[in-house]
Coordinates of C-alpha atoms and ligand atoms in Angstrom, one line a residue:
M46 CA -44.0 6.6 -23.9
C47 CA -46.2 6.1 -20.9
G48 CA -49.1 8.4 -20.3
I49 CA -50.4 9.6 -16.9
V50 CA -53.7 11.1 -15.9
G51 CA -55.3 11.9 -12.5
V52 CA -58.7 13.2 -11.6
L53 CA -60.2 14.5 -8.4
G54 CA -63.6 15.2 -9.8
N55 CA -67.3 15.6 -9.2
H56 CA -68.3 12.8 -11.6
E57 CA -67.5 9.1 -11.9
A58 CA -63.8 9.0 -12.6
A59 CA -63.4 5.8 -14.6
P60 CA -64.9 7.0 -17.9
I61 CA -63.1 10.3 -17.6
L62 CA -59.8 8.5 -17.0
V63 CA -60.3 6.1 -20.0
E64 CA -61.2 9.0 -22.3
A65 CA -58.1 10.9 -21.1
L66 CA -56.0 7.8 -21.7
K67 CA -57.4 7.6 -25.3
R68 CA -56.1 11.1 -25.8
L69 CA -52.7 9.9 -24.7
E70 CA -52.8 6.8 -26.9
Y71 CA -50.7 8.7 -29.5
R72 CA -47.7 8.4 -27.2
G73 CA -47.5 4.7 -27.8
Y74 CA -48.3 2.0 -25.2
D75 CA -48.8 -1.7 -24.7
S76 CA -51.0 -2.0 -21.6
A77 CA -53.2 0.3 -19.6
G78 CA -54.9 0.6 -16.2
I79 CA -56.8 2.8 -13.8
A80 CA -57.3 3.0 -10.0
T81 CA -60.1 4.8 -8.2
I82 CA -61.3 5.6 -4.6
D83 CA -64.9 4.7 -4.2
E84 CA -67.6 6.2 -1.9
T85 CA -66.4 4.0 1.0
N86 CA -62.9 5.5 0.5
T87 CA -61.6 2.2 -0.8
L88 CA -58.8 2.0 -3.4
D89 CA -59.2 -0.5 -6.2
R90 CA -57.7 -0.9 -9.7
R91 CA -58.2 -2.6 -13.1
R92 CA -55.5 -3.3 -15.7
A93 CA -55.4 -4.9 -19.1
V94 CA -52.8 -5.7 -21.8
G95 CA -53.1 -4.3 -25.3
K96 CA -55.3 -1.6 -26.6
L97 CA -57.5 0.5 -24.4
V98 CA -60.6 -1.3 -25.6
N99 CA -59.4 -4.3 -23.5
L100 CA -59.4 -2.1 -20.4
S101 CA -62.8 -0.7 -21.3
D102 CA -64.2 -4.3 -21.8
H103 CA -62.7 -5.3 -18.4
L104 CA -64.4 -2.2 -16.8
V105 CA -67.8 -3.2 -18.3
H106 CA -67.6 -6.5 -16.5
N107 CA -65.8 -5.3 -13.5
P108 CA -66.7 -1.6 -13.0
L109 CA -64.8 0.8 -10.7
A110 CA -66.8 3.4 -8.9
G111 CA -65.5 6.6 -7.4
K112 CA -64.8 10.2 -8.3
S113 CA -61.1 10.2 -7.7
G114 CA -58.6 8.2 -9.7
I115 CA -55.4 7.8 -11.6
G116 CA -54.8 6.1 -15.0
H117 CA -51.9 5.1 -17.1
T118 CA -50.9 3.8 -20.5
R119 CA -47.6 1.8 -20.3
W120 CA -44.8 1.5 -22.8
A121 CA -42.9 -1.4 -21.4
T122 CA -39.3 -0.8 -20.2
H123 CA -38.8 -3.2 -17.3
G124 CA -40.7 -6.4 -17.8
A125 CA -42.9 -7.6 -20.6
P126 CA -46.4 -6.0 -21.3
T127 CA -48.4 -8.2 -18.9
T128 CA -51.3 -7.4 -16.6
D129 CA -49.0 -7.8 -13.6
N130 CA -46.5 -5.3 -15.0
A131 CA -49.3 -2.8 -16.0
H132 CA -49.8 0.3 -13.9
P133 CA -51.2 1.5 -11.5
H134 CA -48.9 -0.4 -9.2
R135 CA -50.2 -1.0 -5.7
A136 CA -48.5 -1.6 -2.4
G137 CA -50.8 -1.7 0.6
P138 CA -52.6 1.6 0.8
V139 CA -50.8 3.3 -2.1
A140 CA -51.2 3.1 -5.9
V141 CA -48.8 4.8 -8.3
V142 CA -48.5 5.5 -12.0
H143 CA -45.1 6.3 -13.5
N144 CA -43.5 7.5 -16.7
G145 CA -39.7 7.1 -17.0
I146 CA -37.1 4.9 -15.4
I147 CA -36.0 4.5 -11.8
E148 CA -32.4 3.9 -12.3
N149 CA -31.5 2.7 -8.8
F150 CA -34.5 0.2 -8.6
R151 CA -32.2 -2.8 -8.1
E152 CA -30.6 -1.3 -5.1
L153 CA -34.1 -0.3 -3.7
R154 CA -35.4 -3.8 -4.3
T155 CA -32.6 -5.2 -2.3
E156 CA -33.3 -2.8 0.6
L157 CA -37.1 -3.5 0.4
A158 CA -36.5 -7.2 0.3
A159 CA -34.4 -6.9 3.4
E160 CA -37.4 -5.1 5.1
G161 CA -39.5 -8.2 4.2
F162 CA -41.4 -6.9 1.2
D163 CA -42.4 -9.3 -1.7
F164 CA -42.5 -8.3 -5.3
N165 CA -45.3 -9.1 -7.7
T166 CA -43.9 -7.5 -10.9
E167 CA -40.7 -7.1 -12.9
T168 CA -41.0 -3.3 -13.0
D169 CA -38.9 -0.6 -11.5
T170 CA -42.2 1.2 -10.5
E171 CA -43.1 -1.3 -7.9
T172 CA -40.2 -0.2 -5.8
V173 CA -41.7 3.3 -5.7
A174 CA -45.1 2.0 -4.4
L175 CA -43.3 -0.2 -1.9
L176 CA -41.1 2.6 -0.6
A177 CA -44.1 4.8 -0.1
Q178 CA -45.9 2.0 1.7
S179 CA -42.9 1.4 4.0
H180 CA -43.0 5.0 5.1
L181 CA -46.8 4.9 5.5
D182 CA -46.5 1.7 7.6
K183 CA -44.1 3.6 9.9
G184 CA -46.8 6.3 10.5
A185 CA -45.8 8.9 7.9
S186 CA -48.5 11.0 6.3
P187 CA -49.0 10.5 2.6
K188 CA -47.2 13.8 1.9
D189 CA -44.2 12.9 4.1
A190 CA -44.2 9.3 2.7
V191 CA -44.0 10.6 -0.9
E192 CA -41.4 13.3 0.0
A193 CA -39.2 10.6 1.6
T194 CA -39.8 8.3 -1.3
L195 CA -38.8 10.9 -3.9
S196 CA -35.6 11.6 -2.1
R197 CA -34.5 8.0 -2.7
L198 CA -35.2 7.9 -6.5
D199 CA -32.6 8.3 -9.2
G200 CA -33.5 8.6 -12.8
A201 CA -36.0 10.5 -14.9
F202 CA -39.7 10.2 -14.0
A203 CA -43.1 11.6 -13.6
L204 CA -45.3 10.0 -10.9
C205 CA -48.8 10.3 -9.6
F206 CA -49.9 8.7 -6.3
L207 CA -53.3 7.8 -4.9
F208 CA -54.0 6.6 -1.3
D209 CA -56.6 4.3 0.1
G210 CA -58.8 6.2 2.5
E211 CA -58.1 9.6 0.8
N212 CA -60.6 10.5 -1.8
D213 CA -59.4 14.1 -2.0
L214 CA -55.7 13.7 -2.5
M215 CA -53.3 12.9 -5.3
I216 CA -49.5 13.6 -5.1
A217 CA -47.7 14.2 -8.4
A218 CA -44.0 14.6 -9.0
R219 CA -41.8 15.5 -12.0
K220 CA -38.1 14.8 -12.5
G221 CA -37.1 14.6 -16.2
S222 CA -40.6 13.7 -17.5
P223 CA -43.2 16.4 -18.0
L224 CA -46.3 16.6 -15.9
A225 CA -49.1 19.2 -15.9
I226 CA -51.7 20.0 -13.2
G227 CA -55.1 21.0 -14.5
H228 CA -57.4 23.4 -12.7
G229 CA -61.2 22.9 -12.9
D230 CA -64.2 24.3 -11.1
G231 CA -63.9 22.4 -7.8
E232 CA -62.1 19.7 -9.6
M233 CA -58.4 19.1 -10.2
F234 CA -56.5 17.0 -12.7
V235 CA -53.0 15.7 -13.5
G236 CA -51.8 14.8 -17.0
S237 CA -48.7 14.0 -18.9
D238 CA -49.6 16.8 -21.2
A239 CA -52.3 19.4 -21.8
I240 CA -53.8 17.2 -24.6
A241 CA -55.0 14.7 -22.1
L242 CA -56.7 17.4 -20.1
A243 CA -58.1 19.4 -23.0
P244 CA -61.8 18.5 -22.6
M245 CA -61.7 19.0 -18.8
T246 CA -59.7 22.3 -18.5
D247 CA -57.5 24.7 -20.4
K248 CA -56.0 26.1 -17.2
V249 CA -52.7 24.3 -16.6
T250 CA -49.7 24.6 -14.3
Y251 CA -46.6 22.9 -15.6
L252 CA -44.4 21.4 -12.9
E253 CA -40.8 22.3 -13.2
E254 CA -37.8 20.0 -12.9
G255 CA -37.8 18.4 -9.4
D256 CA -41.2 19.8 -8.4
W257 CA -43.8 17.8 -6.6
A258 CA -47.4 18.7 -5.9
V259 CA -50.0 17.9 -3.2
V260 CA -53.3 18.1 -5.2
T261 CA -56.8 18.3 -3.6
R262 CA -60.0 19.6 -5.1
A263 CA -59.2 23.0 -3.5
G264 CA -56.0 23.3 -5.6
A265 CA -52.4 22.3 -5.7
E266 CA -49.6 23.0 -3.3
I267 CA -46.3 22.8 -5.2
Y268 CA -42.9 22.1 -3.7
D269 CA -39.5 22.3 -5.3
A270 CA -36.8 19.7 -5.1
E271 CA -35.6 21.2 -1.8
G272 CA -39.1 20.9 -0.3
R273 CA -39.8 24.7 -0.4
R274 CA -43.2 25.9 -1.4
A275 CA -42.9 27.0 -5.1
N276 CA -45.1 29.4 -7.0
R277 CA -45.6 28.1 -10.6
P278 CA -47.7 30.2 -13.0
M279 CA -51.1 28.9 -14.1
K280 CA -51.4 29.2 -17.9
Q281 CA -54.3 29.3 -20.2
V282 CA -53.3 26.8 -22.9
R283 CA -54.4 27.1 -26.5
M284 CA -55.7 23.6 -26.7
D285 CA -58.7 23.0 -28.9
A286 CA -60.4 19.8 -27.8
N287 CA -60.6 18.8 -31.5
M288 CA -56.8 18.9 -32.0
A289 CA -56.6 15.3 -31.0
E290 CA -59.5 14.3 -33.3
K291 CA -59.0 12.9 -36.8
G292 CA -61.2 15.5 -38.4
G293 CA -62.7 13.2 -41.0
Y294 CA -59.4 11.5 -41.9
K295 CA -58.9 7.8 -41.5
H296 CA -55.7 8.4 -39.6
F297 CA -53.9 11.2 -37.8
M298 CA -51.0 10.6 -40.1
A299 CA -53.2 11.4 -43.1
K300 CA -54.6 14.5 -41.4
E301 CA -51.1 15.7 -40.5
I302 CA -49.8 15.1 -44.0
A303 CA -52.7 17.1 -45.4
Q304 CA -52.1 20.0 -42.9
Q305 CA -48.6 20.7 -44.2
P306 CA -49.4 23.5 -46.7
T307 CA -51.1 25.3 -43.8
V308 CA -48.3 24.5 -41.3
V309 CA -45.5 25.7 -43.6
G310 CA -47.6 28.9 -44.2
E311 CA -47.7 29.3 -40.4
V312 CA -43.9 29.0 -40.1
L313 CA -43.4 31.6 -42.8
S314 CA -45.9 34.1 -41.3
A315 CA -44.1 33.7 -38.0
Y316 CA -40.7 34.3 -39.3
V317 CA -40.8 36.3 -42.6
K318 CA -42.3 39.7 -43.0
N319 CA -42.2 41.2 -46.5
E320 CA -38.5 41.1 -47.5
T321 CA -37.0 40.5 -44.0
I322 CA -36.6 37.6 -41.6
T323 CA -38.1 38.2 -38.1
M324 CA -36.9 35.0 -36.5
D325 CA -35.5 36.1 -33.1
M326 CA -32.3 34.1 -32.4
G327 CA -31.6 35.9 -29.1
Q328 CA -27.8 36.4 -28.7
V329 CA -26.9 34.3 -31.7
D330 CA -25.3 36.4 -34.5
F331 CA -24.3 34.0 -37.3
A332 CA -21.6 36.5 -38.3
K333 CA -20.0 35.9 -34.9
I334 CA -19.9 32.1 -34.9
D335 CA -17.6 29.8 -36.8
R336 CA -19.4 26.5 -36.4
L337 CA -22.9 25.1 -35.7
S338 CA -23.4 21.8 -34.0
I339 CA -26.8 20.2 -34.6
V340 CA -28.0 17.3 -32.4
A341 CA -31.3 15.4 -32.7
C342 CA -32.9 11.9 -33.1
G343 CA -34.8 10.2 -35.8
T344 CA -36.8 12.4 -38.1
A345 CA -35.6 15.6 -36.3
Y346 CA -32.0 14.4 -37.1
Y347 CA -32.8 14.1 -40.8
A348 CA -34.2 17.7 -40.7
G349 CA -30.9 18.7 -39.1
L350 CA -28.9 16.8 -41.7
T351 CA -30.8 18.7 -44.5
A352 CA -30.0 21.9 -42.7
K353 CA -26.3 21.1 -42.8
Y354 CA -26.5 21.3 -46.6
W355 CA -28.2 24.6 -46.5
F356 CA -26.0 26.3 -43.8
E357 CA -22.9 25.2 -45.6
H358 CA -24.1 26.0 -49.1
Y359 CA -25.9 29.3 -48.5
A360 CA -24.2 30.7 -45.4
R361 CA -20.8 29.0 -45.7
L362 CA -21.1 28.0 -42.1
P363 CA -19.6 24.6 -41.2
V364 CA -22.0 22.3 -39.4
D365 CA -21.5 19.2 -37.3
I366 CA -24.5 17.0 -37.1
D367 CA -24.9 14.2 -34.5
V368 CA -27.4 11.6 -33.4
A369 CA -28.1 12.6 -29.8
S370 CA -27.7 9.1 -28.3
E371 CA -24.1 9.1 -29.7
F372 CA -23.3 12.7 -29.0
R373 CA -24.2 12.6 -25.3
Y374 CA -21.4 10.1 -24.6
R375 CA -18.7 10.9 -27.1
E376 CA -17.4 13.8 -25.1
A377 CA -17.3 16.1 -28.1
P378 CA -15.1 19.1 -27.7
F379 CA -16.5 22.5 -28.8
S380 CA -14.3 24.9 -30.6
P381 CA -14.7 28.6 -29.7
R382 CA -17.5 30.5 -31.4
T383 CA -19.7 27.4 -31.7
A384 CA -23.5 27.4 -31.3
A385 CA -25.2 24.2 -30.4
L386 CA -28.7 23.5 -31.8
F387 CA -31.0 20.8 -30.6
V388 CA -34.0 19.8 -32.7
S389 CA -37.0 18.0 -31.2
Q390 CA -40.7 18.0 -32.0
S391 CA -41.7 16.9 -28.5
G392 CA -38.9 18.8 -26.7
E393 CA -38.7 15.9 -24.3
T394 CA -36.6 13.3 -26.0
A395 CA -34.3 12.0 -23.3
D396 CA -31.2 11.6 -25.5
T397 CA -31.5 15.1 -27.0
L398 CA -32.1 16.7 -23.6
A399 CA -29.1 15.0 -22.2
A400 CA -27.0 16.1 -25.1
L401 CA -28.2 19.7 -24.6
R402 CA -27.2 19.5 -20.9
Y403 CA -23.8 18.2 -21.9
A404 CA -23.4 21.3 -24.2
Q405 CA -24.4 23.8 -21.6
G406 CA -21.4 25.8 -20.5
K407 CA -19.3 24.4 -23.4
A408 CA -21.0 25.9 -26.5
D409 CA -21.4 29.7 -26.8
H410 CA -25.1 29.4 -27.4
I411 CA -27.8 26.7 -26.8
V412 CA -30.6 26.9 -29.3
G413 CA -33.7 24.7 -29.3
L414 CA -35.8 24.1 -32.3
I415 CA -39.0 22.7 -30.9
N416 CA -42.7 22.2 -31.4
A417 CA -43.7 22.2 -27.7
P418 CA -43.0 25.7 -26.2
E419 CA -43.4 24.4 -22.6
S420 CA -41.0 21.4 -23.1
S421 CA -37.8 20.8 -21.2
I422 CA -35.6 21.5 -24.3
A423 CA -37.4 24.8 -24.8
R424 CA -37.0 25.8 -21.2
E425 CA -33.3 24.8 -21.0
S426 CA -32.2 26.4 -24.2
D427 CA -30.8 30.0 -24.3
V428 CA -33.2 30.6 -27.1
A429 CA -36.1 28.4 -28.3
I430 CA -37.4 28.6 -31.8
E431 CA -40.9 27.2 -32.3
I432 CA -41.7 25.3 -35.5
H433 CA -45.5 26.1 -35.2
A434 CA -46.6 22.6 -36.4
G435 CA -49.4 22.4 -33.9
V436 CA -50.1 19.1 -32.0
E437 CA -48.7 16.1 -33.9
V438 CA -50.4 12.9 -32.8
S439 CA -49.2 10.3 -35.3
V440 CA -46.1 8.5 -34.0
A441 CA -44.7 8.8 -37.5
S442 CA -43.6 12.5 -37.7
T443 CA -44.7 14.3 -40.8
K444 CA -45.8 17.9 -40.4
A445 CA -43.2 18.5 -37.7
F446 CA -40.5 17.4 -40.2
T447 CA -41.6 19.9 -42.9
A448 CA -42.1 22.6 -40.2
Q449 CA -38.5 21.9 -38.9
L450 CA -37.2 22.1 -42.5
T451 CA -39.0 25.3 -43.2
S452 CA -37.8 26.9 -40.0
F453 CA -34.2 25.7 -40.9
A454 CA -34.5 27.2 -44.4
V455 CA -35.4 30.6 -42.9
M456 CA -32.6 30.3 -40.3
A457 CA -30.0 29.3 -43.0
L458 CA -31.0 32.3 -45.1
K459 CA -30.7 34.6 -42.0
A460 CA -27.2 33.1 -41.5
A461 CA -26.3 33.7 -45.2
H462 CA -27.5 37.3 -44.9
Q463 CA -25.7 38.0 -41.6
R464 CA -22.5 36.4 -42.9
G465 CA -22.5 38.5 -46.1
H466 CA -23.2 35.7 -48.5
L467 CA -26.6 36.9 -49.5
D468 CA -27.3 40.6 -50.1
D469 CA -30.7 42.2 -49.6
T470 CA -31.8 41.5 -53.2
G471 CA -30.6 37.9 -52.9
L472 CA -32.5 37.5 -49.6
A473 CA -35.7 38.9 -51.0
Q474 CA -35.5 36.5 -54.0
K475 CA -35.0 33.5 -51.7
L476 CA -37.8 34.6 -49.5
G477 CA -40.0 34.9 -52.6
E478 CA -39.1 31.3 -53.4
L479 CA -40.1 30.2 -49.8
R480 CA -43.4 31.9 -50.2
Q481 CA -44.2 29.5 -53.0
L482 CA -44.0 26.6 -50.6
P483 CA -47.6 26.4 -49.3
G484 CA -49.0 26.4 -52.9
L485 CA -46.4 23.9 -54.1
M486 CA -47.1 21.6 -51.2
S487 CA -50.9 21.7 -52.0
A488 CA -50.1 20.8 -55.6
A489 CA -47.8 18.0 -54.4
L490 CA -50.6 16.5 -52.3
S491 CA -52.4 15.7 -55.6
I492 CA -49.9 12.8 -56.1
D493 CA -51.9 10.9 -53.6
D494 CA -53.5 8.5 -56.2
A495 CA -50.2 7.9 -58.0
T496 CA -48.5 7.1 -54.7
R497 CA -51.2 4.7 -53.8
A498 CA -50.5 2.7 -57.0
V499 CA -46.8 2.7 -56.3
S500 CA -47.4 1.6 -52.7
A501 CA -49.5 -1.4 -53.9
K502 CA -46.4 -2.7 -55.5
L503 CA -44.0 -1.8 -52.6
A504 CA -46.3 -3.6 -50.2
E505 CA -45.1 -6.9 -51.8
A506 CA -41.5 -6.1 -51.2
R507 CA -39.3 -7.5 -48.4
D508 CA -36.7 -4.8 -48.7
V509 CA -36.8 -1.3 -50.2
L510 CA -33.9 1.1 -50.9
F511 CA -34.2 4.9 -51.1
L512 CA -31.6 7.0 -52.9
G513 CA -31.0 10.7 -52.9
R514 CA -28.0 12.9 -53.7
G515 CA -26.9 16.2 -52.1
Q516 CA -29.7 17.9 -50.2
M517 CA -32.0 15.0 -51.2
F518 CA -29.9 12.4 -49.4
P519 CA -31.4 13.1 -45.9
L520 CA -34.8 12.7 -47.5
A521 CA -33.8 9.2 -48.7
L522 CA -33.0 8.4 -45.1
E523 CA -36.3 9.9 -43.9
G524 CA -38.3 8.0 -46.6
A525 CA -36.7 4.7 -45.5
L526 CA -37.4 5.5 -41.8
K527 CA -41.0 6.4 -42.5
L528 CA -41.6 3.2 -44.5
K529 CA -40.0 0.9 -41.9
E530 CA -41.7 2.6 -39.0
I531 CA -45.3 2.1 -40.2
S532 CA -45.2 -0.7 -42.8
Y533 CA -42.5 -2.9 -41.1
I534 CA -40.8 -3.4 -44.5
H535 CA -37.1 -3.3 -44.2
A536 CA -35.9 -0.1 -45.9
E537 CA -32.6 1.7 -46.1
G538 CA -31.6 5.1 -47.4
Y539 CA -28.4 5.7 -49.2
A540 CA -26.6 8.6 -50.9
S541 CA -27.0 7.7 -54.6
G542 CA -23.2 7.8 -55.2
E543 CA -22.6 5.4 -52.3
L544 CA -24.7 2.5 -53.7
K545 CA -21.8 1.1 -55.7
H546 CA -19.6 0.9 -52.6
G547 CA -21.6 -2.0 -51.2
P548 CA -25.4 -1.8 -51.1
I549 CA -25.7 -2.5 -54.8
A550 CA -25.1 -6.1 -53.9
L551 CA -28.7 -6.1 -52.5
V552 CA -30.1 -5.1 -55.9
D553 CA -32.2 -7.7 -57.8
Q554 CA -35.6 -7.8 -59.4
H555 CA -37.3 -8.1 -56.0
T556 CA -35.8 -4.9 -54.5
P557 CA -37.6 -1.7 -55.4
I558 CA -35.4 1.4 -55.3
V559 CA -37.1 4.7 -54.7
V560 CA -35.0 7.5 -56.2
M561 CA -35.8 11.0 -55.0
A562 CA -34.3 13.2 -57.7
P563 CA -35.7 16.5 -58.8
H564 CA -34.2 18.0 -62.0
D565 CA -31.4 19.8 -60.2
G566 CA -27.7 20.2 -61.0
L567 CA -27.0 16.7 -59.8
F568 CA -29.8 15.0 -61.7
D569 CA -27.5 13.6 -64.5
K570 CA -25.3 11.9 -61.9
T571 CA -28.4 10.3 -60.3
V572 CA -29.5 9.1 -63.7
S573 CA -26.2 7.3 -64.0
N574 CA -26.8 5.6 -60.6
M575 CA -30.3 4.6 -61.8
Q576 CA -28.8 3.0 -64.9
E577 CA -26.4 1.0 -62.7
V578 CA -29.3 -0.3 -60.7
M579 CA -31.5 -1.0 -63.7
A580 CA -28.7 -2.9 -65.5
R581 CA -28.8 -5.3 -62.5
G582 CA -32.5 -5.9 -62.7
G583 CA -33.4 -3.3 -60.0
R584 CA -36.9 -1.8 -60.1
V585 CA -36.6 2.0 -60.0
V586 CA -39.4 4.1 -58.6
L587 CA -38.5 7.6 -59.8
V588 CA -39.9 10.5 -57.8
S589 CA -39.2 13.6 -59.9
D590 CA -40.6 16.4 -61.9
A591 CA -41.9 16.3 -65.5
R592 CA -38.7 17.7 -67.0
A593 CA -36.6 15.0 -65.3
M594 CA -39.0 12.3 -66.4
K595 CA -38.2 13.1 -70.0
D596 CA -34.5 13.0 -69.4
A597 CA -34.5 9.9 -67.3
G598 CA -34.6 7.5 -70.2
D599 CA -36.4 4.1 -70.4
G600 CA -36.4 1.3 -68.0
V601 CA -37.9 3.0 -65.0
W602 CA -40.4 0.6 -63.2
T603 CA -42.8 3.3 -62.1
S604 CA -42.8 7.0 -61.3
I605 CA -44.4 9.8 -59.3
T606 CA -44.4 13.2 -60.9
M607 CA -43.9 16.2 -58.7
P608 CA -44.3 19.9 -59.4
E609 CA -41.2 21.8 -60.4
A610 CA -39.8 23.9 -57.7
P611 CA -36.8 26.0 -56.7
D612 CA -33.8 24.1 -55.3
L613 CA -34.2 25.3 -51.7
L614 CA -37.8 24.0 -51.6
Q615 CA -37.1 20.5 -53.0
P616 CA -36.4 18.6 -49.7
I617 CA -39.4 20.1 -48.1
L618 CA -41.7 19.3 -51.0
Y619 CA -40.4 15.8 -51.6
A620 CA -41.2 15.0 -48.0
I621 CA -44.7 14.5 -49.2
P622 CA -44.1 11.6 -51.5
A623 CA -41.8 10.0 -48.9
Q624 CA -44.7 10.3 -46.4
L625 CA -47.4 9.2 -48.7
I626 CA -45.4 6.2 -50.0
A627 CA -45.1 5.0 -46.3
Y628 CA -48.7 5.8 -45.5
H629 CA -50.2 3.9 -48.5
T630 CA -47.9 1.0 -48.1
A631 CA -48.9 0.6 -44.5
I632 CA -52.5 0.8 -45.5
A633 CA -51.9 -1.9 -48.1
K634 CA -50.3 -4.1 -45.5
G635 CA -53.0 -3.4 -42.9
T636 CA -50.6 -2.2 -40.2
D637 CA -51.4 0.2 -37.4
V638 CA -50.5 3.5 -39.0
D639 CA -50.8 5.9 -36.1
Q640 CA -49.5 3.6 -33.4
P641 CA -47.0 1.3 -35.0
R642 CA -45.8 -1.6 -32.9
N643 CA -43.0 -1.0 -30.3
L644 CA -42.8 2.8 -31.0
A645 CA -43.6 5.7 -28.8
K646 CA -44.3 9.3 -29.8
S647 CA -42.0 10.9 -27.3
V648 CA -39.0 8.8 -26.3
T649 CA -38.4 10.0 -22.7
V650 CA -36.1 7.1 -21.8
E651 CA -32.6 6.4 -23.0
Ligands
LIG925 O1 -39.7 14.5 -30.4 P1 -38.5 14.4 -31.2 O2 -38.5 15.2 -32.4 O3 -37.2 14.6 -30.4 O4 -38.4 12.8 -31.6 C1 -37.3 12.3 -32.3 C2 -37.6 10.9 -32.8 O5 -38.0 10.1 -31.8 C3 -38.8 11.0 -33.8 O6 -38.5 11.9 -34.9 C4 -39.0 9.6 -34.4 O7 -37.9 9.2 -35.2 C5 -40.3 9.6 -35.2 N1 -41.1 8.4 -34.8 C6 -40.1 9.6 -36.7 O8 -41.3 9.4 -37.4

């Protein structure tokens, strides 16, 4: 999604803004721009379509001077990614950058057109700049003009304004999209997140829902949605400037895949001490609930779908699982004694957040499973469980997925124990299995070369199918999502047993079928499904352990051998081949691994 940065500094702003925008690149974007106020107090801007390098080139030939400025990476929503539609948008003396959607922009355009304003873009954002201008034209101060403008805006947004003639003023606002104010030494900053601000400052104030802030070099005056002065705490964020660096890896995705043994170790040390689980679920006692409703999007949804198998199998707790964009509108009734659980890496996904708000007051408990502790979902949950994955930069989620799964595994065991389906000895044994996870994940990373060879073959394919059975079915869906996201190869995941009910019609000698099948209790059934595929010329890529390879029989096209592991760990462990297959296939195809086309890291619009 769009990225916002603002600087009231003591040095030239343009290079600082471009550097900060680079740190926001991971969010996904298709154009970028900056505006500054120079030493004559004049506002000017530069914008360019495509990667940031295009904006940098433009700035080499057409520099922008000044120590105050705002910048933006745009992920197009209203209007194509063109220079005219790129931010900052300017109307007379005001420039504005915006993340989110102004839902009533058509109505505002009609009003502004009646006032005699012309439009130069197809964006919703231009109406914000024009509204502010119309108030300034009538003599309002910048602060009053912004306050009056904000009162007219519907939708979810983060905004940052800069004004011609004002080199010590930015006004920032948050409604639905996060925004952080950074405090420097005689300098002030605004950013979509603390990552953007990391090299400049680690002292950050997060605006709360409906807040807006008048920022000068002396500090920030924050107002709430009713216009009252608000006191928001300044926090010291743990933000290592290197977190957003690739650390010797070619891509963030490769770095994040490799970090997984450490990440799952972090999750376990946060939530497991010796033979007990220390995960604090607030008021949620699994013995006192009859149903769990899990809601999420994308990869987080597949983590939730895996958790359904675990909660139902180990804790005998029925689980409903929904895609957030469907859940939010289907008016789901909640039966008594239901906890609702929302999974989100970013904690800002618009559909998941809206689903959470729908559940408030209906479910007995609202639980967030999040990576960003300051996020909206974390704040609005009764209890927020952190997955401890650290900053995830690559658009394709990897370490957040395995951290979600590991957190869910611990939670499901806690539920099993609380509900009396696992005694102390059983719990200790399962926790012992979980402790093997970091080591097994390190071992699993050694399949890198084998995966590269498989991916060289997959890169030729137009369509790829992924199959899994039982708790491996969600992983088949995740493997397909990863592959299509970054290699742009059409891929679908199916439950192995479902293939013969339709999708088998797709099978021919051109369609590789990746079968995720450890040697578990369902393996023989999966072998039968593989035979059905191979009998029709299908090319099976078997991802399994050495024991299963022996029992699989002949005819497998190619294979990846995984370490053997206890059942509970299989979906977490097998995430690694799913991720590496996608990664190496994308490399073979030469696509943009970390910032795949059309995608954004955090989807803050509907
Ligand atoms: O931040 P969230 O976990 O809420 O994001 C949900 C999805 O947008 C996300 O998992 C998406 O599917 C990823 N690009 C998958 O790799």
